[in-house]
Amino acid sequence: MNAHLFSQVERLAEALLSAADQDDETLFYQLYEQLSSLCELHAGKKSDHPLFLETLADFTEDSVDAVALYQRAFLIADSLKENEYKASIQFSLAQRLAELGEMDQAKDALATSEKFASFTDDDELKGEISALAGTLN
């Protein structure tokens, strides 16, 4: 992913967090639509990257919609052989599936997350995976 696109996604994510903190729903949804448009603009192109959809899913209120976005993001991460993204996407997917009461699927996603995290140096994510595993069992 080029630095300009990464920066654009990062700025939108920070602005979304700020809007949420300020309970500014109008601004939040405007920013969410900008991020969604950015995702669609790059979908299927060489510039497509799992960060787009993972970030959009993170800010998606409806867990069913978020699950679909995480699944799409995982396919992109898998095609790029990006273990760190695959691990974090599967972790977030597990959280959302647990929210939906889909415990078996959540456990499967968490196991997949743990597998891919083992190929990374992301100790923080590994700790979060362990903590979530304790709540799912």
PDB file of C-alpha atoms in Angstrom, residues 4-137:
ATOM      1  CA  HIS A   4      -0.512   8.382   0.626  1.00  0.00           C
ATOM      2  CA  LEU A   5      -3.358   5.854   0.805  1.00  0.00           C
ATOM      3  CA  PHE A   6      -2.219   4.599   4.200  1.00  0.00           C
ATOM      4  CA  SER A   7      -2.133   8.182   5.456  1.00  0.00           C
ATOM      5  CA  GLN A   8      -5.604   8.840   4.062  1.00  0.00           C
ATOM      6  CA  VAL A   9      -7.061   5.786   5.836  1.00  0.00           C
ATOM      7  CA  GLU A  10      -5.235   6.699   9.041  1.00  0.00           C
ATOM      8  CA  ARG A  11      -6.592  10.272   8.971  1.00  0.00           C
ATOM      9  CA  LEU A  12     -10.137   9.036   8.372  1.00  0.00           C
ATOM     10  CA  ALA A  13      -9.847   6.529  11.227  1.00  0.00           C
ATOM     11  CA  GLU A  14      -8.588   9.212  13.602  1.00  0.00           C
ATOM     12  CA  ALA A  15     -11.389  11.562  12.537  1.00  0.00           C
ATOM     13  CA  LEU A  16     -13.963   8.778  13.007  1.00  0.00           C
ATOM     14  CA  LEU A  17     -12.662   8.138  16.528  1.00  0.00           C
ATOM     15  CA  SER A  18     -12.829  11.840  17.301  1.00  0.00           C
ATOM     16  CA  ALA A  19     -16.385  12.148  15.953  1.00  0.00           C
ATOM     17  CA  ALA A  20     -17.437   9.120  18.009  1.00  0.00           C
ATOM     18  CA  ASP A  21     -15.806  10.557  21.143  1.00  0.00           C
ATOM     19  CA  GLN A  22     -17.710  13.817  20.590  1.00  0.00           C
ATOM     20  CA  ASP A  23     -20.973  11.959  19.874  1.00  0.00           C
ATOM     21  CA  ASP A  24     -21.148  13.765  16.523  1.00  0.00           C
ATOM     22  CA  GLU A  25     -23.208  11.240  14.579  1.00  0.00           C
ATOM     23  CA  THR A  26     -23.562  13.446  11.501  1.00  0.00           C
ATOM     24  CA  LEU A  27     -19.816  13.854  11.128  1.00  0.00           C
ATOM     25  CA  PHE A  28     -19.219  10.188  11.962  1.00  0.00           C
ATOM     26  CA  TYR A  29     -21.516   9.009   9.174  1.00  0.00           C
ATOM     27  CA  GLN A  30     -20.037  11.496   6.687  1.00  0.00           C
ATOM     28  CA  LEU A  31     -16.543  10.209   7.463  1.00  0.00           C
ATOM     29  CA  TYR A  32     -17.751   6.609   7.368  1.00  0.00           C
ATOM     30  CA  GLU A  33     -19.154   7.197   3.873  1.00  0.00           C
ATOM     31  CA  GLN A  34     -15.821   8.714   2.789  1.00  0.00           C
ATOM     32  CA  LEU A  35     -14.002   5.621   4.023  1.00  0.00           C
ATOM     33  CA  SER A  36     -16.562   3.355   2.359  1.00  0.00           C
ATOM     34  CA  SER A  37     -16.128   5.237  -0.929  1.00  0.00           C
ATOM     35  CA  LEU A  38     -12.359   4.910  -0.653  1.00  0.00           C
ATOM     36  CA  CYS A  39     -12.755   1.150  -0.175  1.00  0.00           C
ATOM     37  CA  GLU A  40     -14.981   0.830  -3.217  1.00  0.00           C
ATOM     38  CA  LEU A  41     -12.725   3.051  -5.323  1.00  0.00           C
ATOM     39  CA  HIS A  42      -9.811   0.670  -4.818  1.00  0.00           C
ATOM     40  CA  ALA A  43     -11.758  -2.618  -4.686  1.00  0.00           C
ATOM     41  CA  GLY A  44     -10.316  -5.166  -7.073  1.00  0.00           C
ATOM     42  CA  LYS A  45      -7.542  -2.849  -8.218  1.00  0.00           C
ATOM     43  CA  LYS A  46      -3.814  -3.164  -7.697  1.00  0.00           C
ATOM     44  CA  SER A  47      -4.120  -0.509  -4.980  1.00  0.00           C
ATOM     45  CA  ASP A  48      -6.627  -2.621  -3.002  1.00  0.00           C
ATOM     46  CA  HIS A  49      -5.407  -3.510   0.471  1.00  0.00           C
ATOM     47  CA  PRO A  50      -6.943  -5.304   3.482  1.00  0.00           C
ATOM     48  CA  LEU A  51      -6.426  -2.206   5.625  1.00  0.00           C
ATOM     49  CA  PHE A  52      -9.284  -0.448   3.797  1.00  0.00           C
ATOM     50  CA  LEU A  53     -11.924  -3.040   4.609  1.00  0.00           C
ATOM     51  CA  GLU A  54     -10.553  -3.915   8.037  1.00  0.00           C
ATOM     52  CA  THR A  55     -10.748  -0.269   9.066  1.00  0.00           C
ATOM     53  CA  LEU A  56     -14.226   0.113   7.588  1.00  0.00           C
ATOM     54  CA  ALA A  57     -15.360  -3.019   9.437  1.00  0.00           C
ATOM     55  CA  ASP A  58     -13.914  -1.679  12.687  1.00  0.00           C
ATOM     56  CA  PHE A  59     -16.215   1.350  12.393  1.00  0.00           C
ATOM     57  CA  THR A  60     -19.260  -0.566  11.158  1.00  0.00           C
ATOM     58  CA  GLU A  61     -21.955  -0.630  13.810  1.00  0.00           C
ATOM     59  CA  ASP A  62     -23.900  -3.614  12.485  1.00  0.00           C
ATOM     60  CA  SER A  63     -21.977  -6.766  13.369  1.00  0.00           C
ATOM     61  CA  VAL A  64     -23.416  -8.772  10.453  1.00  0.00           C
ATOM     62  CA  ASP A  65     -22.168  -6.128   8.007  1.00  0.00           C
ATOM     63  CA  ALA A  66     -18.830  -5.955   9.814  1.00  0.00           C
ATOM     64  CA  VAL A  67     -18.407  -9.735   9.550  1.00  0.00           C
ATOM     65  CA  ALA A  68     -18.884  -9.550   5.774  1.00  0.00           C
ATOM     66  CA  LEU A  69     -16.286  -6.767   5.533  1.00  0.00           C
ATOM     67  CA  TYR A  70     -13.774  -8.679   7.656  1.00  0.00           C
ATOM     68  CA  GLN A  71     -14.271 -11.736   5.460  1.00  0.00           C
ATOM     69  CA  ARG A  72     -13.573  -9.682   2.324  1.00  0.00           C
ATOM     70  CA  ALA A  73     -10.530  -8.092   3.981  1.00  0.00           C
ATOM     71  CA  PHE A  74      -9.201 -11.525   4.912  1.00  0.00           C
ATOM     72  CA  LEU A  75      -9.381 -12.701   1.301  1.00  0.00           C
ATOM     73  CA  ILE A  76      -7.296  -9.714   0.227  1.00  0.00           C
ATOM     74  CA  ALA A  77      -4.795 -10.235   3.055  1.00  0.00           C
ATOM     75  CA  ASP A  78      -4.557 -13.912   2.150  1.00  0.00           C
ATOM     76  CA  SER A  79      -3.877 -13.123  -1.502  1.00  0.00           C
ATOM     77  CA  LEU A  80      -1.099 -10.750  -0.403  1.00  0.00           C
ATOM     78  CA  LYS A  81       0.243 -13.296   2.124  1.00  0.00           C
ATOM     79  CA  GLU A  82       0.044 -10.670   4.882  1.00  0.00           C
ATOM     80  CA  ASN A  83       0.125 -12.711   8.110  1.00  0.00           C
ATOM     81  CA  GLU A  84      -0.180  -9.715  10.413  1.00  0.00           C
ATOM     82  CA  TYR A  85      -3.310  -8.490   8.653  1.00  0.00           C
ATOM     83  CA  LYS A  86      -4.721 -12.018   8.504  1.00  0.00           C
ATOM     84  CA  ALA A  87      -4.188 -12.364  12.266  1.00  0.00           C
ATOM     85  CA  SER A  88      -5.754  -9.023  13.193  1.00  0.00           C
ATOM     86  CA  ILE A  89      -8.688  -9.455  10.806  1.00  0.00           C
ATOM     87  CA  GLN A  90      -9.486 -12.912  12.156  1.00  0.00           C
ATOM     88  CA  PHE A  91      -9.219 -11.574  15.723  1.00  0.00           C
ATOM     89  CA  SER A  92     -11.715  -8.802  14.996  1.00  0.00           C
ATOM     90  CA  LEU A  93     -13.913 -11.276  13.143  1.00  0.00           C
ATOM     91  CA  ALA A  94     -13.897 -13.527  16.221  1.00  0.00           C
ATOM     92  CA  GLN A  95     -14.995 -10.602  18.403  1.00  0.00           C
ATOM     93  CA  ARG A  96     -17.895  -9.753  16.113  1.00  0.00           C
ATOM     94  CA  LEU A  97     -18.975 -13.373  15.760  1.00  0.00           C
ATOM     95  CA  ALA A  98     -18.987 -13.672  19.553  1.00  0.00           C
ATOM     96  CA  GLU A  99     -21.187 -10.551  19.737  1.00  0.00           C
ATOM     97  CA  LEU A 100     -23.595 -12.314  17.381  1.00  0.00           C
ATOM     98  CA  GLY A 101     -23.589 -15.422  19.577  1.00  0.00           C
ATOM     99  CA  GLU A 102     -21.842 -17.493  16.903  1.00  0.00           C
ATOM    100  CA  MET A 103     -19.459 -19.035  19.415  1.00  0.00           C
ATOM    101  CA  ASP A 104     -18.206 -21.973  17.325  1.00  0.00           C
ATOM    102  CA  GLN A 105     -17.411 -19.678  14.403  1.00  0.00           C
ATOM    103  CA  ALA A 106     -15.819 -17.180  16.791  1.00  0.00           C
ATOM    104  CA  LYS A 107     -13.572 -19.899  18.216  1.00  0.00           C
ATOM    105  CA  ASP A 108     -12.585 -20.993  14.698  1.00  0.00           C
ATOM    106  CA  ALA A 109     -11.734 -17.414  13.705  1.00  0.00           C
ATOM    107  CA  LEU A 110      -9.754 -16.958  16.912  1.00  0.00           C
ATOM    108  CA  ALA A 111      -7.795 -20.170  16.267  1.00  0.00           C
ATOM    109  CA  THR A 112      -7.004 -18.910  12.766  1.00  0.00           C
ATOM    110  CA  SER A 113      -5.948 -15.575  14.232  1.00  0.00           C
ATOM    111  CA  GLU A 114      -3.652 -17.321  16.688  1.00  0.00           C
ATOM    112  CA  LYS A 115      -2.093 -19.379  13.894  1.00  0.00           C
ATOM    113  CA  PHE A 116      -1.244 -16.332  11.784  1.00  0.00           C
ATOM    114  CA  ALA A 117      -0.174 -14.272  14.801  1.00  0.00           C
ATOM    115  CA  SER A 118       2.421 -16.950  15.577  1.00  0.00           C
ATOM    116  CA  PHE A 119       4.236 -15.872  12.401  1.00  0.00           C
ATOM    117  CA  THR A 120       4.446 -12.244  13.570  1.00  0.00           C
ATOM    118  CA  ASP A 121       6.200 -10.235  16.272  1.00  0.00           C
ATOM    119  CA  ASP A 122       2.939  -8.614  17.425  1.00  0.00           C
ATOM    120  CA  ASP A 123       2.986  -9.504  21.116  1.00  0.00           C
ATOM    121  CA  GLU A 124       0.120  -7.110  21.868  1.00  0.00           C
ATOM    122  CA  LEU A 125      -2.174  -8.936  19.441  1.00  0.00           C
ATOM    123  CA  LYS A 126      -1.047 -12.290  20.818  1.00  0.00           C
ATOM    124  CA  GLY A 127      -2.028 -11.094  24.307  1.00  0.00           C
ATOM    125  CA  GLU A 128      -5.434  -9.913  23.072  1.00  0.00           C
ATOM    126  CA  ILE A 129      -5.986 -13.288  21.398  1.00  0.00           C
ATOM    127  CA  SER A 130      -5.192 -15.094  24.658  1.00  0.00           C
ATOM    128  CA  ALA A 131      -7.535 -12.829  26.599  1.00  0.00           C
ATOM    129  CA  LEU A 132     -10.394 -13.379  24.157  1.00  0.00           C
ATOM    130  CA  ALA A 133      -9.769 -17.130  24.145  1.00  0.00           C
ATOM    131  CA  GLY A 134     -10.319 -17.121  27.898  1.00  0.00           C
ATOM    132  CA  THR A 135     -13.737 -15.531  27.486  1.00  0.00           C
ATOM    133  CA  LEU A 136     -14.885 -17.824  24.668  1.00  0.00           C
ATOM    134  CA  ASN A 137     -14.216 -21.071  26.518  1.00  0.00           C
TER     135      ASN A 137
END
